[in-house]
Amino acid sequence: MKTSRISGFYRKPVEERKELILDMMELNGGERSAFFPTEPLELEIADHMVENVVGTFPLPLGVGLNFLINDKEYAVPMAIEEASVIASASHIAKIVRDAGGFKASSGERLMIGQIQVVGCPDFEEAKAAVLNEKSELIEICNDAYPSLIQRGGGVRDLDVRILNEHEDSDYSKMLIVHIYADTCDAMGANMINTMAEAAAPRVELLTKGKVYLRILSNYAVKSLARATCIIPPSLLKTGDFDGEAVRDGVIHAYEFAASDPFRAVTHNKGIMNGIDPVVIATGNDWRAVEAGAHAYAARSGQYSSMSVWSKDEAGNLVGELELPMSIGTVGGATRVHPMAQMALKMLDIKSASELAQVIVSVGLAQNLGALKALATDGIQKGHMALHARSVAVAAGATGELIEIIAEKMIETKEIRSGKAKELVEEYTL
Ligand code: MEV
């Protein structure tokens, strides 16, 4: 893979951008011509994915550039409808690469399944009985999904929690069995659900209670991925703001989000602006990732910032983001969706852990992009430039004229379709 630092990419026509990505990936011949699907999602495939299909719903797919993560180059596919997001991620990725790139890591990758048991005559006895038969229950789970064992995965552990033991209502007292499974490179929802359902009858016998729910938990705290970056202030300088001022503004913005849920929600939305587009482009379940990420942001008991920004002893800006990442690189929509397959090829990743690390790095970049803009010029300046371009396109501008007309409208502070039409006529006479 060649460098993902491709200057002037955004100014090129779409077909040329595609060629540049293929060049970056060092593809040749047949690999090149087969890389970008001719049809993003055929109706026939869509019809097998969900029910009552009447069409498909395309989103723009852009590429986040300049990403250097653990010394590896990445072109990051991002599917999103919101303007500025991809430009901002690429802008920050460039700053971070100049500072040495993102460092990312992930530990164990275990998905969690839950079995809910109610009406146990004695909850402590029931808990002891389940723990006593741990190995047998793990075996039942593993027998329910033999192909996972063949691939080196399977249930690694099991534990039990008792909820609301001292409450009066029999509805609220319950015993929860957690199973922890290595689902290899799959997100693993089906595997976990199958295993939980398979173990439930034995759990009922052991606990003398009644099993209700048997389902994956999207609070994937045993599948955490982390990204960090350390940026010298000299790289943060922007317009009239020196690097130290930008750094301090970012830290103040973080402290605001860390202490105030009203701000934290928006701050975290900015992080998910980076995360969701990659999750979507790779065919993963973005609702699962969203739910887990927001729950993790509230793990202290108060909903807070997902990221942490601080200053180290040398005065560098230090950013950190750790989130649960229930994603996969095999199975589900990643297997059938041609664009998801293409996105995974573009990322050139070897495992779900690696994908998780890329995703949190993009989230951290996106967060810094928003905070840097908010703590300096405000975000409207950048948004207005993009808005002006789309007003120019809607008024009929094409090619180089789009930029010229957009700039004219910004200059005269008249970003509206009437003005754009006037300018189109003026320039095309
Ligand atoms: C807009 O989509 C995202 C931001 O509001 C994030 C933030 O406020 O940090 C700019």
Coordinates of C-alpha atoms and ligand atoms in Angstrom, one line a residue:
M1 CA 0.0 0.0 0.0
K2 CA 1.4 3.4 -1.0
T3 CA 0.9 6.5 1.0
S4 CA -2.7 7.6 1.8
R5 CA -1.5 11.2 1.6
I6 CA -2.9 12.2 -1.8
S7 CA -2.9 15.9 -2.2
G8 CA -5.6 17.7 -4.2
F9 CA -7.8 14.5 -4.1
Y10 CA -11.0 16.5 -3.5
R11 CA -10.4 18.6 -6.6
K12 CA -10.2 15.7 -9.0
P13 CA -13.2 14.3 -10.9
V14 CA -14.7 11.1 -9.4
E15 CA -13.2 8.7 -12.0
E16 CA -9.7 10.1 -11.4
R17 CA -10.2 9.7 -7.6
K18 CA -11.0 6.1 -8.2
E19 CA -7.8 5.6 -10.2
L20 CA -5.8 7.3 -7.4
I21 CA -7.2 4.9 -4.8
L22 CA -6.4 1.9 -7.1
D23 CA -2.9 3.3 -7.5
M24 CA -2.5 3.7 -3.8
M25 CA -3.5 0.1 -3.3
E26 CA -1.0 -0.9 -6.0
L27 CA -3.6 -2.9 -7.9
N28 CA -3.2 -3.9 -11.5
G29 CA -5.0 -5.4 -14.4
G30 CA -8.1 -7.4 -13.5
E31 CA -8.0 -6.4 -9.9
R32 CA -8.4 -2.8 -10.9
S33 CA -11.3 -3.3 -13.3
A34 CA -13.2 -5.5 -10.7
F35 CA -12.5 -3.3 -7.7
F36 CA -15.4 -0.8 -7.8
P37 CA -18.8 -2.6 -8.2
T38 CA -20.7 -1.5 -11.3
E39 CA -24.0 -1.8 -9.3
P40 CA -23.8 -0.8 -5.6
L41 CA -26.5 -3.1 -4.5
E42 CA -28.7 -5.1 -6.9
L43 CA -32.3 -5.3 -6.1
E44 CA -32.1 -9.1 -6.1
I45 CA -29.5 -9.1 -3.3
A46 CA -31.4 -6.4 -1.4
D47 CA -34.5 -8.6 -1.6
H48 CA -32.7 -11.4 0.2
M49 CA -31.4 -9.1 2.9
V50 CA -34.6 -7.7 4.3
E51 CA -38.4 -8.0 3.9
N52 CA -40.8 -6.1 1.7
V53 CA -38.1 -4.6 -0.5
V54 CA -39.2 -1.9 -3.0
G55 CA -35.8 -0.3 -3.7
T56 CA -32.4 0.5 -2.3
F57 CA -31.2 3.7 -0.6
P58 CA -27.8 4.9 -1.7
L59 CA -25.5 7.2 0.4
P60 CA -22.4 9.0 -0.8
L61 CA -19.3 6.9 -0.3
G62 CA -16.2 9.0 0.2
V63 CA -12.6 8.2 1.3
G64 CA -11.0 9.5 4.4
L65 CA -7.4 10.1 3.5
N66 CA -4.0 10.6 5.3
F67 CA -4.7 8.0 7.9
L68 CA -1.6 6.5 9.4
I69 CA -2.5 4.0 12.2
N70 CA 0.2 1.9 13.9
D71 CA 2.5 2.9 11.0
K72 CA 0.2 1.5 8.4
E73 CA -1.5 3.5 5.6
Y74 CA -5.3 3.4 5.3
A75 CA -7.7 4.8 2.8
V76 CA -10.9 4.8 4.9
P77 CA -14.2 4.2 3.1
M78 CA -16.9 6.4 4.7
A79 CA -20.7 6.2 3.8
I80 CA -22.4 9.4 5.0
E81 CA -24.9 12.0 3.9
E82 CA -23.4 14.9 6.0
A83 CA -21.1 17.4 4.3
S84 CA -17.7 18.3 5.9
V85 CA -17.3 15.1 7.8
I86 CA -14.9 13.3 5.4
A87 CA -12.9 16.5 4.7
S88 CA -12.5 17.2 8.4
A89 CA -11.4 13.6 9.2
S90 CA -8.8 13.8 6.4
H91 CA -7.6 17.2 7.6
I92 CA -7.0 15.9 11.1
A93 CA -5.5 12.6 9.9
K94 CA -2.9 14.7 8.0
I95 CA -2.0 16.6 11.2
V96 CA -1.8 13.4 13.2
R97 CA 0.3 11.7 10.6
D98 CA 2.8 14.6 10.7
A99 CA 2.9 13.9 14.5
G100 CA 3.7 10.2 13.9
G101 CA 0.2 8.8 13.3
F102 CA -2.4 7.2 15.5
K103 CA -1.5 4.4 17.9
A104 CA -4.4 2.0 18.3
S105 CA -4.9 -1.3 20.2
S106 CA -7.5 -3.8 21.3
G107 CA -7.4 -6.5 23.9
E108 CA -9.5 -9.7 23.9
R109 CA -12.5 -9.7 21.7
L110 CA -15.3 -11.5 23.5
M111 CA -18.9 -11.0 22.7
I112 CA -21.4 -11.3 25.5
G113 CA -24.6 -13.4 25.6
Q114 CA -27.2 -13.1 28.4
I115 CA -29.7 -15.6 29.7
Q116 CA -32.4 -14.2 32.0
V117 CA -33.8 -16.6 34.7
V118 CA -36.7 -15.6 37.0
G119 CA -38.6 -17.4 39.8
C120 CA -35.7 -19.3 41.3
P121 CA -36.7 -20.7 44.7
D122 CA -33.3 -19.7 46.0
F123 CA -31.2 -17.4 43.9
E124 CA -27.9 -17.9 45.7
E125 CA -28.3 -21.7 45.3
A126 CA -29.2 -21.3 41.7
K127 CA -26.1 -19.2 41.1
A128 CA -23.9 -21.8 42.8
A129 CA -25.5 -24.6 40.7
V130 CA -24.8 -22.7 37.4
L131 CA -21.2 -22.0 38.4
N132 CA -20.7 -25.6 39.4
E133 CA -21.7 -26.8 36.0
K134 CA -19.7 -24.0 34.1
S135 CA -17.7 -26.4 32.0
E136 CA -20.7 -28.5 31.0
L137 CA -22.7 -25.3 30.0
I138 CA -19.7 -24.0 28.0
E139 CA -19.6 -27.3 26.2
I140 CA -23.4 -27.1 25.4
C141 CA -22.8 -23.6 23.9
N142 CA -19.8 -24.7 21.9
D143 CA -21.6 -27.8 20.6
A144 CA -24.4 -25.5 19.3
Y145 CA -21.9 -23.8 17.0
P146 CA -19.2 -26.3 15.9
S147 CA -17.9 -24.2 13.0
L148 CA -16.8 -21.5 15.4
I149 CA -14.7 -24.0 17.3
Q150 CA -13.1 -25.2 14.1
R151 CA -12.1 -21.6 13.4
G152 CA -10.4 -21.3 16.8
G153 CA -13.3 -19.5 18.6
G154 CA -15.9 -20.5 21.1
V155 CA -17.1 -19.7 24.6
R156 CA -14.2 -18.8 26.9
D157 CA -16.0 -18.1 30.2
L158 CA -19.3 -17.8 31.9
D159 CA -20.5 -16.0 35.0
V160 CA -23.7 -15.2 36.9
R161 CA -25.2 -12.1 38.4
I162 CA -28.2 -11.8 40.6
L163 CA -30.3 -8.6 40.1
N164 CA -32.7 -7.0 42.6
E165 CA -32.3 -9.9 45.1
H166 CA -33.9 -7.9 47.9
E167 CA -36.8 -6.4 46.1
D168 CA -40.3 -7.6 46.9
S169 CA -41.6 -8.0 43.3
D170 CA -41.0 -11.4 41.7
Y171 CA -40.9 -9.6 38.4
S172 CA -37.7 -7.7 39.3
K173 CA -35.7 -10.5 41.0
M174 CA -33.7 -12.4 38.4
L175 CA -30.5 -14.3 37.8
I176 CA -28.5 -13.5 34.7
V177 CA -26.1 -15.9 33.1
H178 CA -23.4 -14.2 31.0
I179 CA -21.5 -16.2 28.3
Y180 CA -18.3 -14.8 26.9
A181 CA -17.5 -16.0 23.4
D182 CA -14.6 -15.4 21.0
T183 CA -16.5 -15.1 17.7
C184 CA -13.3 -14.7 15.7
D185 CA -13.8 -12.1 13.0
A186 CA -17.6 -12.2 13.0
M187 CA -19.7 -9.7 14.9
G188 CA -21.3 -12.9 16.2
A189 CA -24.9 -12.0 17.1
N190 CA -26.3 -15.1 15.5
M191 CA -23.6 -17.3 17.2
I192 CA -24.3 -15.8 20.6
N193 CA -28.0 -16.1 20.3
T194 CA -27.8 -19.7 19.1
M195 CA -25.5 -20.6 22.0
A196 CA -27.7 -18.8 24.6
E197 CA -30.8 -20.6 23.3
A198 CA -29.0 -23.9 23.4
A199 CA -27.8 -23.5 27.0
A200 CA -31.2 -22.2 28.3
P201 CA -32.9 -25.6 29.0
R202 CA -29.9 -26.8 31.1
V203 CA -29.8 -23.4 33.0
E204 CA -33.5 -23.8 33.8
L205 CA -32.9 -27.3 35.2
L206 CA -30.0 -26.1 37.3
T207 CA -31.7 -23.0 38.7
K208 CA -35.2 -24.4 39.0
G209 CA -36.4 -21.1 37.6
K210 CA -37.8 -20.0 34.3
V211 CA -35.8 -18.7 31.4
Y212 CA -37.1 -15.7 29.5
L213 CA -34.6 -13.8 27.4
R214 CA -31.6 -15.4 25.6
I215 CA -29.8 -12.7 23.6
L216 CA -26.6 -11.0 22.7
S217 CA -25.6 -7.9 24.8
N218 CA -24.6 -4.9 22.7
Y219 CA -22.7 -3.6 25.7
A220 CA -19.5 -5.1 24.3
V221 CA -17.2 -4.2 27.1
K222 CA -15.0 -7.2 26.4
S223 CA -14.4 -6.0 22.8
L224 CA -12.8 -2.6 23.5
A225 CA -10.7 -0.8 21.0
R226 CA -8.5 2.2 21.8
A227 CA -6.8 5.0 19.8
T228 CA -4.5 7.7 20.9
C229 CA -2.7 10.6 19.3
I230 CA 0.0 13.0 20.6
I231 CA 0.2 16.3 18.7
P232 CA 2.7 19.1 19.1
P233 CA 1.0 22.5 19.3
S234 CA 3.0 23.7 16.2
L235 CA 0.9 21.4 14.1
L236 CA -2.3 22.8 15.4
K237 CA -1.8 26.4 14.3
T238 CA -4.7 27.7 12.3
G239 CA -5.4 31.1 10.8
D240 CA -5.0 33.7 13.6
F241 CA -4.8 31.0 16.3
D242 CA -1.5 29.8 17.5
G243 CA -1.1 26.1 18.3
E244 CA -1.2 26.5 22.1
A245 CA -4.5 28.4 21.8
V246 CA -6.0 25.6 19.7
R247 CA -4.7 23.0 22.1
D248 CA -6.2 24.8 25.1
G249 CA -9.5 25.4 23.3
V250 CA -9.7 21.6 22.6
I251 CA -9.0 20.8 26.2
H252 CA -11.6 23.3 27.4
A253 CA -14.1 21.8 25.0
Y254 CA -13.4 18.3 26.3
E255 CA -13.8 19.5 29.9
F256 CA -17.2 20.9 29.0
A257 CA -18.3 17.6 27.5
A258 CA -16.9 15.7 30.4
S259 CA -19.0 17.6 32.9
D260 CA -22.2 18.3 31.0
P261 CA -24.5 15.7 29.4
F262 CA -26.1 18.4 27.1
R263 CA -22.7 19.1 25.6
A264 CA -21.5 15.4 25.9
V265 CA -24.3 14.2 23.6
T266 CA -23.2 16.6 20.8
H267 CA -19.5 16.0 21.4
N268 CA -20.1 12.3 21.1
K269 CA -22.3 12.8 18.1
G270 CA -19.2 14.3 16.5
I271 CA -17.3 11.2 17.3
M272 CA -20.0 9.0 15.9
N273 CA -19.8 11.2 12.7
G274 CA -16.5 9.4 12.1
I275 CA -17.4 6.0 13.4
D276 CA -20.8 5.3 11.8
P277 CA -19.7 6.0 8.2
V278 CA -17.0 3.3 8.4
V279 CA -19.3 0.9 10.3
I280 CA -21.9 1.4 7.6
A281 CA -19.5 1.2 4.7
T282 CA -18.2 -2.1 6.0
G283 CA -21.7 -3.6 6.2
N284 CA -21.7 -3.6 10.0
D285 CA -24.6 -3.0 12.4
W286 CA -24.2 0.7 13.4
R287 CA -27.1 0.6 15.8
A288 CA -25.2 -2.0 17.9
V289 CA -22.0 0.2 17.8
E290 CA -24.0 3.4 18.7
A291 CA -25.9 1.7 21.6
G292 CA -22.7 0.2 23.0
A293 CA -20.7 3.4 22.6
H294 CA -23.2 5.6 24.4
A295 CA -23.7 3.2 27.2
Y296 CA -19.9 3.1 27.7
A297 CA -19.9 6.9 27.8
A298 CA -22.2 6.6 30.8
R299 CA -20.2 3.9 32.7
S300 CA -19.3 6.2 35.6
G301 CA -23.0 6.7 36.3
Q302 CA -23.1 10.1 34.4
Y303 CA -23.2 10.4 30.7
S304 CA -19.9 12.0 29.7
S305 CA -17.4 12.5 26.9
M306 CA -16.3 9.3 25.0
S307 CA -12.9 10.8 24.4
V308 CA -10.3 12.4 26.7
W309 CA -8.1 15.4 25.7
S310 CA -5.2 16.6 27.8
K311 CA -1.8 18.2 27.7
D312 CA 1.4 16.2 28.4
E313 CA 4.5 17.5 30.1
A314 CA 6.0 18.7 26.8
G315 CA 2.8 20.7 26.1
N316 CA 1.6 18.3 23.4
L317 CA -2.1 17.7 22.9
V318 CA -3.0 14.1 23.8
G319 CA -6.2 12.5 22.6
E320 CA -7.6 9.2 23.7
L321 CA -10.7 7.2 22.7
E322 CA -11.7 3.8 24.0
L323 CA -15.0 2.3 22.9
P324 CA -16.7 -1.1 22.7
M325 CA -16.6 -2.2 19.1
S326 CA -19.1 -5.0 18.1
I327 CA -18.1 -5.3 14.5
G328 CA -17.0 -8.0 12.2
T329 CA -15.3 -8.6 8.9
V330 CA -17.1 -11.8 8.0
G331 CA -20.7 -12.8 8.0
G332 CA -23.9 -10.6 8.0
A333 CA -24.2 -7.8 5.4
T334 CA -20.4 -7.7 5.0
R335 CA -20.7 -11.0 3.2
V336 CA -23.4 -10.1 0.7
H337 CA -23.1 -6.4 0.1
P338 CA -20.8 -5.7 -2.8
M339 CA -19.9 -2.2 -1.5
A340 CA -19.1 -3.6 2.0
Q341 CA -16.8 -6.1 0.3
M342 CA -15.1 -3.4 -1.6
A343 CA -14.8 -1.3 1.5
L344 CA -13.0 -4.1 3.4
K345 CA -10.7 -4.6 0.4
M346 CA -9.9 -0.9 0.4
L347 CA -9.0 -0.9 4.1
D348 CA -6.8 -4.0 3.5
I349 CA -7.4 -5.2 7.0
K350 CA -6.5 -8.6 8.4
S351 CA -9.0 -8.9 11.2
A352 CA -12.0 -7.5 13.0
S353 CA -9.7 -6.2 15.7
E354 CA -7.8 -4.2 13.1
L355 CA -11.0 -2.8 11.7
A356 CA -12.1 -1.8 15.3
Q357 CA -8.8 0.0 15.7
V358 CA -9.3 1.9 12.4
I359 CA -12.8 2.8 13.4
V360 CA -11.9 4.4 16.8
S361 CA -9.0 6.2 15.2
V362 CA -11.4 7.8 12.7
G363 CA -13.7 8.7 15.7
L364 CA -10.9 10.4 17.5
A365 CA -9.9 12.3 14.3
Q366 CA -13.5 13.4 13.8
N367 CA -13.8 14.6 17.3
L368 CA -10.6 16.7 17.1
G369 CA -11.8 18.1 13.7
A370 CA -15.0 19.4 15.4
L371 CA -13.4 20.7 18.6
K372 CA -10.6 22.4 16.7
A373 CA -13.2 24.2 14.5
L374 CA -15.5 25.0 17.4
A375 CA -12.7 26.3 19.6
T376 CA -11.4 28.6 16.8
D377 CA -13.4 29.9 13.8
G378 CA -16.6 28.0 14.6
I379 CA -17.9 25.3 12.3
Q380 CA -20.1 27.5 10.1
K381 CA -17.2 28.8 8.1
G382 CA -16.3 25.4 6.7
H383 CA -20.0 24.4 6.4
M384 CA -20.7 27.6 4.5
A385 CA -18.1 26.8 1.9
L386 CA -19.6 23.4 1.3
H387 CA -23.2 24.8 1.4
A388 CA -22.1 27.4 -1.2
R389 CA -20.8 24.6 -3.5
S390 CA -24.1 22.7 -3.3
V391 CA -26.1 25.8 -3.9
A392 CA -23.9 26.5 -7.0
V393 CA -24.4 22.9 -8.3
A394 CA -28.2 23.2 -7.7
A395 CA -28.2 26.4 -9.8
G396 CA -26.6 24.5 -12.7
A397 CA -22.8 25.2 -12.2
T398 CA -20.5 22.4 -13.4
G399 CA -16.8 21.8 -13.4
E400 CA -14.5 24.7 -12.3
L401 CA -17.5 27.0 -12.2
I402 CA -18.7 25.4 -9.0
E403 CA -15.7 26.6 -7.0
I404 CA -15.7 30.1 -8.7
I405 CA -19.4 30.7 -8.0
A406 CA -19.2 29.3 -4.4
E407 CA -16.3 31.6 -3.6
K408 CA -18.1 34.6 -5.1
M409 CA -21.2 33.9 -3.0
I410 CA -19.1 33.6 0.2
E411 CA -17.2 36.8 -0.7
T412 CA -20.4 38.7 -1.1
K413 CA -22.1 36.9 1.8
E414 CA -25.0 36.0 -0.5
I415 CA -25.2 32.2 -0.4
R416 CA -28.7 31.7 -2.0
S417 CA -30.0 30.1 -5.2
G418 CA -31.1 33.4 -6.8
K419 CA -27.5 34.7 -6.6
A420 CA -26.1 31.4 -7.8
K421 CA -28.3 31.4 -10.8
E422 CA -27.4 35.0 -11.6
L423 CA -23.7 34.1 -11.4
V424 CA -24.2 30.9 -13.5
E425 CA -25.8 33.1 -16.2
E426 CA -23.1 35.7 -15.9
Y427 CA -20.2 33.2 -16.2
T428 CA -21.8 31.1 -19.0
L429 CA -22.6 33.9 -21.3
Ligands
MEV1 C1 -22.0 18.1 13.8 O1 -22.5 17.0 13.0 C2 -21.1 17.6 14.9 C3 -20.6 18.6 15.9 O2 -21.8 19.3 16.5 C4 -19.8 17.9 16.9 C5 -19.5 18.8 18.1 O3 -20.2 19.7 18.4 O4 -18.4 18.4 18.7 C6 -19.8 19.7 15.2

